[in-house]
Coordinates of C-alpha atoms in Angstrom, one line a residue:
X2 CA -6.7 -27.4 -5.2
X3 CA -5.6 -23.9 -5.3
X4 CA -6.1 -22.7 -8.9
X5 CA -4.5 -19.5 -8.4
X6 CA -1.1 -21.1 -8.0
X7 CA 0.2 -21.6 -11.3
X8 CA 1.6 -25.0 -11.8
X9 CA 1.7 -26.1 -15.5
X10 CA -1.0 -24.6 -17.8
X11 CA -2.9 -21.5 -16.4
X12 CA -6.1 -22.5 -14.8
X13 CA -9.5 -20.6 -16.2
X14 CA -10.1 -19.0 -12.7
X15 CA -6.3 -17.5 -12.9
X16 CA -6.8 -16.3 -16.6
X17 CA -10.2 -14.8 -15.7
X18 CA -8.4 -12.9 -13.0
X19 CA -5.6 -11.8 -15.3
X20 CA -7.9 -10.7 -17.8
X21 CA -10.1 -8.7 -15.3
X22 CA -6.7 -6.9 -14.2
X23 CA -5.8 -6.5 -17.9
X24 CA -8.8 -4.7 -18.7
X25 CA -8.3 -2.2 -16.0
X26 CA -4.8 -1.7 -17.1
X27 CA -3.3 -2.6 -13.6
X28 CA 0.5 -2.6 -13.9
X29 CA 2.5 -5.8 -13.8
X30 CA 3.6 -5.2 -10.3
X31 CA -0.1 -4.7 -9.1
X32 CA -1.3 -7.9 -11.0
X33 CA 1.7 -9.9 -9.2
X34 CA 0.6 -8.7 -5.9
X35 CA -3.1 -9.5 -6.5
X36 CA -2.3 -12.9 -7.7
X37 CA 0.0 -13.5 -4.7
X38 CA -2.8 -12.2 -2.2
X39 CA -5.6 -13.9 -3.7
X40 CA -3.3 -17.1 -3.7
X41 CA -2.6 -16.5 -0.1
X42 CA -6.3 -16.7 0.7
X43 CA -6.8 -19.8 -1.6
X44 CA -3.9 -21.7 0.4
X45 CA -5.4 -20.8 3.7
X46 CA -8.8 -22.0 2.5
X47 CA -7.3 -25.3 1.1
X48 CA -9.5 -25.4 -2.0
X49 CA -10.5 -22.9 -4.8
X50 CA -11.4 -19.6 -3.6
X51 CA -14.6 -19.4 -5.7
X52 CA -16.2 -22.1 -3.2
X53 CA -15.5 -19.7 -0.3
X54 CA -18.3 -18.7 2.3
X55 CA -18.7 -15.5 3.9
X56 CA -17.8 -17.0 7.3
X57 CA -14.4 -18.2 6.0
X58 CA -13.6 -14.9 4.7
X59 CA -14.3 -13.4 8.1
X60 CA -12.2 -16.1 9.7
X61 CA -9.3 -15.6 7.4
X62 CA -9.0 -12.0 8.5
X63 CA -9.1 -13.0 12.0
X64 CA -6.4 -15.4 11.6
X65 CA -4.1 -13.2 9.7
X66 CA -4.6 -10.5 12.5
X67 CA -3.8 -13.0 15.3
X68 CA -0.7 -14.3 13.0
X69 CA 0.7 -10.9 13.4
X70 CA 0.3 -9.6 9.7
X71 CA 1.1 -5.9 9.5
X72 CA -1.8 -3.6 9.0
X73 CA -0.4 -2.4 5.4
X74 CA 0.0 -5.8 4.4
X75 CA -3.6 -6.8 5.3
X76 CA -5.1 -4.0 3.7
X77 CA -3.3 -4.9 0.3
X78 CA -4.8 -8.5 0.7
X79 CA -8.2 -6.9 1.4
X80 CA -7.9 -4.7 -1.9
X81 CA -6.9 -7.8 -3.8
X82 CA -9.7 -9.9 -2.5
X83 CA -12.2 -7.3 -2.9
X84 CA -11.4 -6.9 -6.5
X85 CA -11.3 -10.9 -7.1
X86 CA -14.7 -11.4 -5.4
X87 CA -16.4 -8.2 -7.1
X88 CA -15.1 -8.4 -10.5
X89 CA -13.7 -12.0 -11.3
X90 CA -16.4 -13.9 -9.1
X91 CA -19.2 -11.5 -9.2
X92 CA -19.6 -12.1 -5.5
X93 CA -20.0 -8.6 -3.9
X94 CA -21.5 -10.4 -0.7
X95 CA -18.1 -11.7 0.0
X96 CA -16.5 -8.4 -0.7
X97 CA -18.7 -6.5 1.6
X98 CA -17.3 -9.1 4.5
X99 CA -13.8 -7.6 4.1
X100 CA -12.6 -5.0 6.5
X101 CA -9.7 -2.5 6.1
X102 CA -7.9 -1.8 9.0
X103 CA -7.2 1.6 10.3
X104 CA -3.6 2.6 9.8
X105 CA -1.7 5.4 11.7
X106 CA 0.4 7.1 8.9
X107 CA 3.7 7.9 10.2
X108 CA 5.7 11.0 9.2
X109 CA 7.9 9.7 6.1
X110 CA 11.8 10.0 6.3
X111 CA 13.0 12.8 4.2
X112 CA 16.6 13.7 3.3
X113 CA 18.0 17.0 3.1
X114 CA 19.1 18.3 -0.2
X115 CA 22.8 17.8 0.8
X116 CA 22.1 14.1 1.9
X117 CA 20.4 13.5 -1.6
X118 CA 23.6 14.8 -3.2
X119 CA 25.7 12.5 -1.1
X120 CA 23.7 9.5 -1.6
X121 CA 23.5 10.0 -5.4
X122 CA 27.4 10.6 -5.4
X123 CA 27.9 7.3 -3.6
X124 CA 26.3 5.1 -6.2
X125 CA 28.6 2.6 -7.7
X126 CA 27.7 3.0 -11.6
X127 CA 26.4 5.6 -13.9
X128 CA 23.1 3.4 -14.3
X129 CA 22.3 3.4 -10.7
X130 CA 23.0 7.2 -10.2
X131 CA 20.7 7.9 -13.2
X132 CA 18.0 5.7 -11.9
X133 CA 17.9 7.2 -8.3
X134 CA 18.2 10.6 -9.8
X135 CA 14.9 9.9 -11.9
X136 CA 13.4 9.1 -8.6
X137 CA 14.5 12.2 -6.8
X138 CA 14.4 14.6 -9.6
X139 CA 10.9 13.5 -11.2
X140 CA 9.5 12.1 -7.8
X141 CA 8.7 8.8 -9.6
X142 CA 7.7 5.6 -7.8
X143 CA 10.2 3.0 -7.8
X144 CA 8.1 0.9 -10.1
X145 CA 7.7 3.8 -12.4
X146 CA 11.3 4.3 -12.5
X147 CA 12.1 0.6 -13.4
X148 CA 9.4 0.5 -16.1
X149 CA 10.6 3.7 -17.9
X150 CA 11.5 3.2 -21.5
X151 CA 13.8 5.3 -23.6
X152 CA 11.0 6.4 -25.8
X153 CA 9.2 7.8 -22.6
X154 CA 11.9 10.7 -22.5
X155 CA 10.4 13.8 -24.2
X156 CA 13.3 16.2 -24.3
X157 CA 11.3 18.8 -26.5
X158 CA 8.7 19.3 -23.9
X159 CA 11.0 18.3 -21.1
X160 CA 8.9 15.7 -19.8
X161 CA 8.9 12.0 -18.6
X162 CA 6.1 10.1 -19.9
X163 CA 4.8 7.7 -17.0
X164 CA 2.8 4.8 -18.6
X165 CA 0.5 2.8 -16.5
X166 CA 1.3 4.4 -13.1
X167 CA -0.5 3.6 -9.9
X168 CA -4.2 2.8 -10.5
X169 CA -3.3 2.2 -14.4
X170 CA -2.9 5.9 -14.9
X171 CA -0.7 7.6 -17.5
X172 CA 0.9 11.0 -16.5
X173 CA 3.7 13.3 -17.4
X174 CA 6.4 13.8 -14.8
X175 CA 9.0 16.9 -14.9
X176 CA 12.4 16.2 -16.5
X177 CA 14.7 18.9 -15.1
X178 CA 17.6 20.0 -17.3
X179 CA 20.2 18.5 -15.2
X180 CA 18.4 14.9 -15.0
X181 CA 18.3 15.1 -19.0
X182 CA 21.9 15.8 -19.3
X183 CA 22.7 12.9 -16.9
X184 CA 20.3 10.6 -18.8
X185 CA 22.0 11.6 -22.2
X186 CA 25.4 10.5 -20.4
X187 CA 23.8 7.1 -19.5
X188 CA 22.5 6.7 -23.0
X189 CA 25.9 7.0 -24.5
X190 CA 27.4 4.6 -21.9
X191 CA 24.6 2.2 -22.3
X192 CA 24.8 2.1 -26.0
X193 CA 28.5 1.5 -25.9
X194 CA 27.8 -1.5 -23.5
X195 CA 25.2 -2.8 -26.0
X196 CA 22.3 -2.6 -23.5
X197 CA 20.3 0.6 -24.5
X198 CA 17.9 0.7 -27.5
X199 CA 15.6 3.3 -28.7
X200 CA 12.7 1.0 -28.4
X201 CA 14.1 -0.7 -25.1
X202 CA 14.3 -0.2 -21.2
X203 CA 15.8 2.9 -20.0
X204 CA 17.2 0.9 -17.1
X205 CA 18.0 -2.6 -18.2
X206 CA 18.4 -5.5 -15.6
X207 CA 21.0 -8.1 -16.2
X208 CA 20.4 -7.9 -20.0
X209 CA 18.5 -5.7 -22.3
X210 CA 15.4 -7.8 -22.5
X211 CA 14.2 -7.1 -18.8
X212 CA 14.3 -3.8 -17.0
X213 CA 15.8 -3.5 -13.6
X214 CA 13.8 -4.9 -10.6
X215 CA 12.4 -2.6 -7.9
X216 CA 14.2 -5.1 -5.5
X217 CA 17.6 -4.3 -7.1
X218 CA 16.8 -0.4 -6.9
X219 CA 15.8 -1.0 -3.4
X220 CA 19.4 -2.5 -2.6
X221 CA 20.8 0.2 -4.7
X222 CA 19.5 2.8 -2.5
X223 CA 20.4 1.0 0.9
X224 CA 24.0 0.4 -0.3
X225 CA 24.4 4.2 -1.5
X226 CA 23.1 5.5 1.8
X227 CA 25.5 3.3 3.8
X228 CA 28.4 4.4 1.6
X229 CA 27.2 8.0 2.2
X230 CA 27.1 7.8 6.0
X231 CA 23.5 8.4 6.1
X232 CA 21.9 6.9 9.3
X233 CA 18.3 7.2 8.4
X234 CA 16.3 4.5 7.2
X235 CA 16.3 4.9 3.4
X236 CA 14.5 3.2 0.7
X237 CA 13.5 4.3 -3.1
X238 CA 10.3 5.9 -1.9
X239 CA 12.4 8.2 0.5
X240 CA 13.7 10.0 -2.6
X241 CA 10.1 10.6 -3.7
X242 CA 9.1 11.8 -0.4
X243 CA 12.2 14.4 -0.4
X244 CA 11.2 15.5 -3.9
X245 CA 7.7 16.6 -2.6
X246 CA 9.0 18.0 0.5
X247 CA 11.8 20.0 -1.1
X248 CA 9.3 21.4 -3.7
X249 CA 6.7 22.4 -0.9
X250 CA 9.5 24.2 1.0
X251 CA 10.5 26.0 -2.2
X252 CA 7.0 27.4 -2.5
X253 CA 5.5 25.4 -5.3
X254 CA 1.8 25.1 -5.3
X255 CA 0.7 21.9 -3.6
X256 CA -1.9 21.4 -6.5
X257 CA 1.1 21.4 -9.0
X258 CA 3.1 18.7 -6.5
X259 CA -0.2 16.6 -6.5
X260 CA 0.0 16.4 -10.3
X261 CA 3.6 15.8 -10.4
X262 CA 3.2 13.0 -7.9
X263 CA 0.2 11.6 -9.6
X264 CA -1.7 11.5 -6.6
X265 CA -5.5 11.1 -6.9
X266 CA -6.2 12.7 -3.7
X267 CA -5.1 16.0 -2.4
X268 CA -5.0 14.9 1.0
X269 CA -2.3 12.5 0.3
X270 CA -0.1 15.4 -1.0
X271 CA -1.2 17.7 1.8
X272 CA 0.4 15.1 4.4
X273 CA 3.9 16.5 3.2
X274 CA 2.9 19.7 5.0
X275 CA 3.8 18.0 8.2
X276 CA 7.3 17.2 7.0
X277 CA 8.2 20.4 5.4
X278 CA 9.9 22.1 8.2
X279 CA 11.1 25.0 6.2
X280 CA 7.6 25.9 5.5
X281 CA 6.8 25.7 9.1
X282 CA 9.7 28.0 10.1
X283 CA 8.3 30.5 7.4
X284 CA 5.2 30.9 9.2
X285 CA 4.7 33.8 11.5
X286 CA 2.9 33.1 14.9
X287 CA 0.1 35.4 15.7
X288 CA 1.9 35.9 18.9
X289 CA 4.7 37.6 17.0
X290 CA 2.2 39.8 15.5
X291 CA 0.8 41.2 18.8
X292 CA 1.7 44.9 19.4
X293 CA 2.3 44.6 23.1
X294 CA 1.8 48.2 24.1
X295 CA 3.8 49.6 27.1
X296 CA 1.7 50.3 30.1
X297 CA 0.2 53.8 30.1
X298 CA 1.5 56.1 32.6
X299 CA -0.7 58.0 34.9
X300 CA -0.1 61.8 34.6
X301 CA 1.5 63.2 37.7
X302 CA -0.8 65.0 40.4
X303 CA -0.5 68.6 39.7

């Protein structure tokens, strides 16, 4: 029986996995993804995953690859299973059998500043405009936007407090003055609608009890891009990519951008150098620095 699939009371194995993730301060989305991915392996196995053998772990990966599972999805499953085998089951021998596939990283889609403005102006309501403005103006991940609370706004220090971002890390994100004014407009509107509270979510979902979902924010971005006649493939992360690229093109130090984005590795931030076309245009080629001297004329015979 698959103990990771919740039917009725939570199984001891599932609870152990939940406890292990909570101790490491994994965010709600990461926990959902890990439960889903470990459950996927358990479903393939046909019994509790704590009984798996090294050969079965190997065969699972082969079957997933042959079934056409995309590389990013398979690598996410590998991360979940490594954590499960190492931390929850104390079976590092199984974790060692898991292989991460090499992924060719594509250059991300980036909007121009004019396109960002058109997209934000094309949103259907103030809440959506404010949420997407946070994604672009502060460079937040979509899960970080959806999980923001009203109390995370620090208007005195002009910061947004991101709690339990990727990897369970807290950090401060920038709060531009224009974004603060927009959030104040949203605060007044949300209070009138009876859905915003000082100790509640900044962007509630259908009601004040739950925050807006990442799936809903993705739909909001896609619909706004269509309304703005933007033919690029756009998602919430596009706004974060655009934020980083535009800062880089404006000459902001890459270490500062790394801190604002919450990247653990500078190489992740440095990837935006491939996208920042304005930065590339500012670089002077060595060829242009060559002083091509005119041929020296021979003195006439005298």
